[in-house]
């Protein structure tokens, strides 16, 4: 039965004759934060709009679970997998098995050092960091006299390349505002981690003026740490992503978040589903789909309100 199933899949892919009601796709996220859940919602919305069945799962930041999920989808005859790979190289063997089984692979946000994916979808890490860095440059120039003591929160132990792209994008843009003194640089990509790490940073370096966080969890935790330390107004967080919680932080007049750059995760998910379905149908697809970023700063409340309205529409 499995051989017959794979033969049917191969025939549909080679002829481009797969109908929507014959297509089943899968989406894989790697952690349960608001960004990942929003991407998942976008994938489901894209599949629903196309009349396609979708299965979703969470690899929980474990390569062995990611590989097991991919093998399960191969066995079930899934025709496309949309995934944020955990390893640029470590994820390749399992994805190669999927491609060998005739499955179309679409990566989003993270990628692999291989031409296995038919397409990649996401927002450039450099652009994500740059958007926030430009807001930091203006703040450093206008409020700190052209000098700032900065702490950096990343996720290098999880996804080194993406963490570095965002952080470097931030630093290169922020330099336009003046001199940056990097006093601490650590990993903390989950909110509860970031609360502890940033609290320790502030204790060890009480002269920190800016904390940059390269992902949503780090941003949320950094804001909470500054608030708990009673340092709001003295220390500002410049963050990443644009969940409803982060928008609330930006709108809090006495809060600690000054700026962020949103990546439009629901649009990333929807675009990933769209290109995956097109690839299964044998239609031409672009190799890379860049989803525009949305820089947000408390200095521009109108832009925050406009972005918040888009979140309300998609809920």
Tab-separated table of C-alpha atoms in Angstrom:
chain	number	residue	atom	x	y	z
A	1	UNK	CA	0.000	0.000	0.000
A	2	UNK	CA	2.811	2.448	0.809
A	3	UNK	CA	4.519	1.773	-2.521
A	4	UNK	CA	1.285	2.433	-4.364
A	5	UNK	CA	0.734	5.605	-2.346
A	6	UNK	CA	4.193	6.971	-3.135
A	7	UNK	CA	3.772	6.049	-6.800
A	8	UNK	CA	0.542	8.037	-6.931
A	9	UNK	CA	2.232	11.005	-5.299
A	10	UNK	CA	5.121	10.873	-7.756
A	11	UNK	CA	2.719	10.730	-10.705
A	12	UNK	CA	0.729	13.730	-9.458
A	13	UNK	CA	3.899	15.742	-8.916
A	14	UNK	CA	5.407	14.872	-12.277
A	15	UNK	CA	2.257	15.736	-14.222
A	16	UNK	CA	1.227	18.750	-12.122
A	17	UNK	CA	-2.244	17.188	-11.948
A	18	UNK	CA	-2.758	17.210	-8.191
A	19	UNK	CA	-6.134	18.705	-7.252
A	20	UNK	CA	-6.647	20.672	-4.050
A	21	UNK	CA	-8.786	17.932	-2.527
A	22	UNK	CA	-5.950	15.439	-3.152
A	23	UNK	CA	-3.297	17.529	-1.442
A	24	UNK	CA	-2.233	17.222	2.174
A	25	UNK	CA	0.561	19.370	3.574
A	26	UNK	CA	2.353	19.645	6.902
A	27	UNK	CA	3.745	22.530	8.917
A	28	UNK	CA	6.431	22.245	11.601
A	29	UNK	CA	7.189	24.921	14.219
A	30	UNK	CA	9.924	24.510	16.834
A	31	UNK	CA	8.638	26.235	19.988
A	32	UNK	CA	5.430	27.506	21.563
A	33	UNK	CA	5.816	31.264	21.521
A	34	UNK	CA	3.442	33.799	19.997
A	35	UNK	CA	5.517	34.168	16.834
A	36	UNK	CA	5.508	30.444	16.107
A	37	UNK	CA	1.827	30.074	16.944
A	38	UNK	CA	1.039	32.956	14.587
A	39	UNK	CA	3.010	31.320	11.757
A	40	UNK	CA	1.046	28.127	12.417
A	41	UNK	CA	-2.238	30.061	12.229
A	42	UNK	CA	-1.105	31.571	8.936
A	43	UNK	CA	-0.272	28.157	7.487
A	44	UNK	CA	-3.667	26.817	8.527
A	45	UNK	CA	-5.437	29.834	7.046
A	46	UNK	CA	-3.555	29.443	3.764
A	47	UNK	CA	-4.399	25.749	3.553
A	48	UNK	CA	-8.055	26.384	4.388
A	49	UNK	CA	-8.339	29.055	1.715
A	50	UNK	CA	-6.967	26.601	-0.864
A	51	UNK	CA	-9.165	23.737	0.329
A	52	UNK	CA	-6.145	21.675	1.333
A	53	UNK	CA	-5.703	19.384	4.359
A	54	UNK	CA	-2.950	20.442	6.769
A	55	UNK	CA	-1.251	18.770	9.710
A	56	UNK	CA	0.906	20.783	12.126
A	57	UNK	CA	3.360	19.814	14.846
A	58	UNK	CA	6.036	21.210	17.142
A	59	UNK	CA	9.585	19.823	17.145
A	60	UNK	CA	10.193	21.343	20.606
A	61	UNK	CA	13.725	22.420	19.633
A	62	UNK	CA	14.782	18.760	19.351
A	63	UNK	CA	16.484	17.527	16.191
A	64	UNK	CA	15.491	13.941	16.852
A	65	UNK	CA	11.830	14.937	17.128
A	66	UNK	CA	12.096	17.027	13.972
A	67	UNK	CA	13.469	14.004	12.099
A	68	UNK	CA	10.756	11.746	13.532
A	69	UNK	CA	8.033	14.175	12.426
A	70	UNK	CA	9.441	14.305	8.913
A	71	UNK	CA	9.583	10.493	8.760
A	72	UNK	CA	5.973	10.332	9.959
A	73	UNK	CA	4.891	12.739	7.228
A	74	UNK	CA	6.760	10.655	4.635
A	75	UNK	CA	4.918	7.538	5.800
A	76	UNK	CA	1.566	9.345	5.661
A	77	UNK	CA	2.082	10.454	2.080
A	78	UNK	CA	2.168	14.171	2.826
A	79	UNK	CA	2.944	16.109	-0.355
A	80	UNK	CA	4.641	19.190	1.078
A	81	UNK	CA	6.362	20.111	4.339
A	82	UNK	CA	6.706	23.702	5.549
A	83	UNK	CA	9.392	23.844	8.202
A	84	UNK	CA	11.707	26.132	10.141
A	85	UNK	CA	14.726	23.775	10.280
A	86	UNK	CA	16.618	23.531	13.550
A	87	UNK	CA	19.989	22.954	11.923
A	88	UNK	CA	21.472	24.420	8.763
A	89	UNK	CA	23.272	21.114	8.237
A	90	UNK	CA	21.816	18.790	10.891
A	91	UNK	CA	18.303	18.995	9.421
A	92	UNK	CA	19.420	18.051	5.909
A	93	UNK	CA	19.376	14.201	6.168
A	94	UNK	CA	15.709	14.042	7.215
A	95	UNK	CA	14.703	16.645	4.626
A	96	UNK	CA	16.633	14.694	1.979
A	97	UNK	CA	14.527	11.633	2.818
A	98	UNK	CA	11.407	13.716	2.315
A	99	UNK	CA	12.586	15.017	-1.049
A	100	UNK	CA	13.534	11.474	-2.097
A	101	UNK	CA	9.937	10.457	-1.314
A	102	UNK	CA	8.629	13.144	-3.685
A	103	UNK	CA	7.732	15.689	-1.005
A	104	UNK	CA	8.137	19.396	-1.685
A	105	UNK	CA	10.020	21.178	1.102
A	106	UNK	CA	9.465	24.852	1.904
A	107	UNK	CA	11.547	26.450	4.639
A	108	UNK	CA	10.500	29.567	6.538
A	109	UNK	CA	12.457	31.938	8.797
A	110	UNK	CA	15.372	29.486	9.116
A	111	UNK	CA	17.019	27.503	6.340
A	112	UNK	CA	19.498	24.803	5.397
A	113	UNK	CA	22.784	24.873	3.511
A	114	UNK	CA	21.294	22.973	0.614
A	115	UNK	CA	19.143	23.455	-2.478
A	116	UNK	CA	16.641	20.873	-1.202
A	117	UNK	CA	13.853	23.415	-0.505
A	118	UNK	CA	11.791	24.487	-3.491
A	119	UNK	CA	11.379	27.852	-1.768
A	120	UNK	CA	12.214	29.819	1.361
A	121	UNK	CA	9.827	32.282	2.995
A	122	UNK	CA	10.560	34.880	5.627
A	123	UNK	CA	11.990	38.219	6.588
A	124	UNK	CA	15.717	38.832	6.357
A	125	UNK	CA	17.430	38.670	9.738
A	126	UNK	CA	19.451	41.699	8.727
A	127	UNK	CA	16.292	43.689	7.981
A	128	UNK	CA	14.744	42.605	11.279
A	129	UNK	CA	17.723	43.950	13.190
A	130	UNK	CA	18.121	47.042	11.021
A	131	UNK	CA	14.565	48.252	11.648
A	132	UNK	CA	15.101	48.266	15.399
A	133	UNK	CA	18.654	49.566	15.073
A	134	UNK	CA	17.498	52.666	13.215
A	135	UNK	CA	15.141	53.505	16.077
A	136	UNK	CA	18.005	52.949	18.541
A	137	UNK	CA	20.267	55.265	16.524
A	138	UNK	CA	17.729	58.081	16.781
A	139	UNK	CA	17.268	57.459	20.510
A	140	UNK	CA	21.029	57.397	21.197
A	141	UNK	CA	21.585	60.606	19.257
A	142	UNK	CA	18.622	62.512	20.645
A	143	UNK	CA	18.470	61.275	24.243
A	144	UNK	CA	21.867	59.827	25.210
A	145	UNK	CA	24.266	62.356	23.748
A	146	UNK	CA	25.660	59.995	21.127
A	147	UNK	CA	26.960	57.313	23.541
A	148	UNK	CA	25.213	54.208	24.867
A	149	UNK	CA	26.035	51.223	27.046
A	150	UNK	CA	24.346	48.252	25.425
A	151	UNK	CA	23.496	44.680	26.427
A	152	UNK	CA	22.652	42.071	23.783
A	153	UNK	CA	20.266	39.121	24.123
A	154	UNK	CA	20.411	36.547	21.332
A	155	UNK	CA	19.784	32.894	20.553
A	156	UNK	CA	23.119	31.741	19.146
A	157	UNK	CA	22.988	28.358	20.889
A	158	UNK	CA	19.694	27.711	19.122
A	159	UNK	CA	20.134	29.273	15.660
A	160	UNK	CA	23.501	30.992	15.433
A	161	UNK	CA	23.282	32.389	11.896
A	162	UNK	CA	19.859	33.985	12.330
A	163	UNK	CA	20.734	35.363	15.767
A	164	UNK	CA	23.906	36.920	14.376
A	165	UNK	CA	22.129	38.364	11.329
A	166	UNK	CA	19.588	40.156	13.510
A	167	UNK	CA	22.130	41.336	16.066
A	168	UNK	CA	24.593	42.557	13.444
A	169	UNK	CA	21.774	44.278	11.563
A	170	UNK	CA	20.836	46.077	14.780
A	171	UNK	CA	24.384	47.094	15.676
A	172	UNK	CA	25.283	48.311	12.196
A	173	UNK	CA	22.204	50.542	12.119
A	174	UNK	CA	22.489	51.709	15.734
A	175	UNK	CA	26.071	52.882	15.156
A	176	UNK	CA	24.690	55.773	13.135
A	177	UNK	CA	23.519	57.271	16.442
A	178	UNK	CA	26.939	57.351	18.032
A	179	UNK	CA	29.318	55.224	20.090
A	180	UNK	CA	28.168	51.814	21.339
A	181	UNK	CA	29.778	50.176	24.362
A	182	UNK	CA	28.735	46.507	24.432
A	183	UNK	CA	28.933	45.589	28.117
A	184	UNK	CA	27.272	42.156	27.996
A	185	UNK	CA	26.175	39.614	25.387
A	186	UNK	CA	24.275	36.443	26.290
A	187	UNK	CA	21.677	33.978	25.024
A	188	UNK	CA	18.082	33.927	26.274
A	189	UNK	CA	15.403	33.199	23.701
A	190	UNK	CA	12.545	32.224	26.002
A	191	UNK	CA	10.849	34.859	28.160
A	192	UNK	CA	11.516	33.144	31.489
A	193	UNK	CA	15.207	32.744	30.550
A	194	UNK	CA	15.472	36.381	29.535
A	195	UNK	CA	13.979	37.626	32.798
A	196	UNK	CA	16.754	35.886	34.726
A	197	UNK	CA	19.559	36.789	32.312
A	198	UNK	CA	18.647	40.463	31.965
A	199	UNK	CA	18.079	40.810	35.706
A	200	UNK	CA	21.632	39.525	36.255
A	201	UNK	CA	22.942	41.852	33.534
A	202	UNK	CA	21.375	44.889	35.186
A	203	UNK	CA	22.784	43.893	38.562
A	204	UNK	CA	26.299	43.342	37.223
A	205	UNK	CA	26.202	46.398	34.945
A	206	UNK	CA	23.947	49.032	36.535
A	207	UNK	CA	24.953	51.594	33.885
A	208	UNK	CA	23.271	49.683	31.008
A	209	UNK	CA	21.058	52.035	29.012
A	210	UNK	CA	19.862	49.831	26.151
A	211	UNK	CA	19.022	46.136	25.915
A	212	UNK	CA	18.642	44.650	22.430
A	213	UNK	CA	16.760	41.344	22.186
A	214	UNK	CA	16.875	39.412	18.914
A	215	UNK	CA	13.617	37.464	19.234
A	216	UNK	CA	10.164	37.662	20.780
A	217	UNK	CA	10.869	35.645	23.926
A	218	UNK	CA	14.004	37.640	24.660
A	219	UNK	CA	12.111	40.883	24.127
A	220	UNK	CA	9.267	39.957	26.461
A	221	UNK	CA	11.622	38.726	29.175
A	222	UNK	CA	13.897	41.773	28.879
A	223	UNK	CA	10.938	44.145	29.297
A	224	UNK	CA	9.707	42.227	32.326
A	225	UNK	CA	13.189	42.269	33.897
A	226	UNK	CA	13.571	46.034	33.470
A	227	UNK	CA	10.105	46.644	34.890
A	228	UNK	CA	10.679	44.385	37.895
A	229	UNK	CA	13.951	46.164	38.591
A	230	UNK	CA	12.125	49.503	38.528
A	231	UNK	CA	14.514	50.752	35.830
A	232	UNK	CA	11.942	51.857	33.248
A	233	UNK	CA	12.795	55.297	31.925
A	234	UNK	CA	16.466	54.627	32.639
A	235	UNK	CA	16.839	51.450	30.571
A	236	UNK	CA	14.969	50.842	27.326
A	237	UNK	CA	14.526	47.573	25.475
A	238	UNK	CA	14.828	47.490	21.705
A	239	UNK	CA	13.297	44.247	20.554
A	240	UNK	CA	12.091	41.906	17.862
A	241	UNK	CA	8.683	40.702	16.621
A	242	UNK	CA	5.229	42.190	16.966
A	243	UNK	CA	2.792	40.119	18.989
A	244	UNK	CA	-0.191	41.686	20.768
A	245	UNK	CA	1.774	41.551	24.026
A	246	UNK	CA	4.673	43.464	22.480
A	247	UNK	CA	2.281	46.069	21.068
A	248	UNK	CA	0.856	46.532	24.574
A	249	UNK	CA	4.384	47.072	25.870
A	250	UNK	CA	4.973	49.763	23.246
A	251	UNK	CA	1.738	51.533	24.160
A	252	UNK	CA	2.494	51.534	27.893
A	253	UNK	CA	3.547	55.130	28.580
A	254	UNK	CA	5.498	54.016	31.642
A	255	UNK	CA	6.846	50.879	30.001
A	256	UNK	CA	10.357	49.748	29.070
A	257	UNK	CA	10.003	48.788	25.393
A	258	UNK	CA	11.043	51.604	23.057
A	259	UNK	CA	11.015	49.947	19.638
A	260	UNK	CA	10.699	46.621	17.851
A	261	UNK	CA	10.533	45.224	14.337
A	262	UNK	CA	7.631	42.942	13.487
A	263	UNK	CA	8.007	40.075	11.034
A	264	UNK	CA	4.328	39.502	10.121
A	265	UNK	CA	4.306	35.804	11.147
A	266	UNK	CA	0.777	35.078	9.934
A	267	UNK	CA	1.743	36.343	6.487
A	268	UNK	CA	4.878	34.183	6.577
A	269	UNK	CA	2.727	31.132	7.327
A	270	UNK	CA	0.158	31.971	4.664
A	271	UNK	CA	2.848	32.552	2.027
A	272	UNK	CA	4.564	29.289	2.972
A	273	UNK	CA	1.303	27.394	2.462
A	274	UNK	CA	0.639	29.191	-0.820
A	275	UNK	CA	4.021	28.354	-2.315
A	276	UNK	CA	3.953	24.772	-0.986
A	277	UNK	CA	0.589	24.105	-2.633
A	278	UNK	CA	1.728	25.707	-5.875
A	279	UNK	CA	4.851	23.533	-5.915
A	280	UNK	CA	2.792	20.376	-5.388
A	281	UNK	CA	0.572	21.373	-8.304
A	282	UNK	CA	3.624	21.715	-10.499
A	283	UNK	CA	3.319	25.475	-10.817
A	284	UNK	CA	6.445	27.674	-10.993
A	285	UNK	CA	7.427	29.205	-7.650
A	286	UNK	CA	9.931	31.840	-6.577
A	287	UNK	CA	12.972	30.474	-4.771
A	288	UNK	CA	12.775	33.150	-2.075
A	289	UNK	CA	9.795	35.133	-0.861
A	290	UNK	CA	10.783	38.097	1.296
A	291	UNK	CA	8.031	39.158	3.694
A	292	UNK	CA	8.380	42.874	4.521
A	293	UNK	CA	9.232	43.824	8.099
A	294	UNK	CA	7.331	46.463	10.078
A	295	UNK	CA	9.489	48.731	12.287
A	296	UNK	CA	7.549	50.074	15.288
A	297	UNK	CA	8.625	52.728	17.790
A	298	UNK	CA	6.913	54.476	20.685
A	299	UNK	CA	8.033	57.691	18.962
A	300	UNK	CA	5.473	56.920	16.211
A	301	UNK	CA	2.177	56.007	17.931
A	302	UNK	CA	0.253	56.290	14.654
A	303	UNK	CA	2.259	53.432	13.135
A	304	UNK	CA	1.699	51.329	16.263
A	305	UNK	CA	-2.060	51.929	16.046
A	306	UNK	CA	-2.116	50.972	12.364
A	307	UNK	CA	-0.188	47.760	13.057
A	308	UNK	CA	-2.407	46.914	16.044
A	309	UNK	CA	-5.437	47.248	13.749
A	310	UNK	CA	-3.976	44.611	11.404
A	311	UNK	CA	-3.529	42.229	14.353
A	312	UNK	CA	-7.166	42.705	15.345
A	313	UNK	CA	-8.333	41.907	11.815
A	314	UNK	CA	-6.434	38.613	11.708
A	315	UNK	CA	-7.636	37.305	15.079
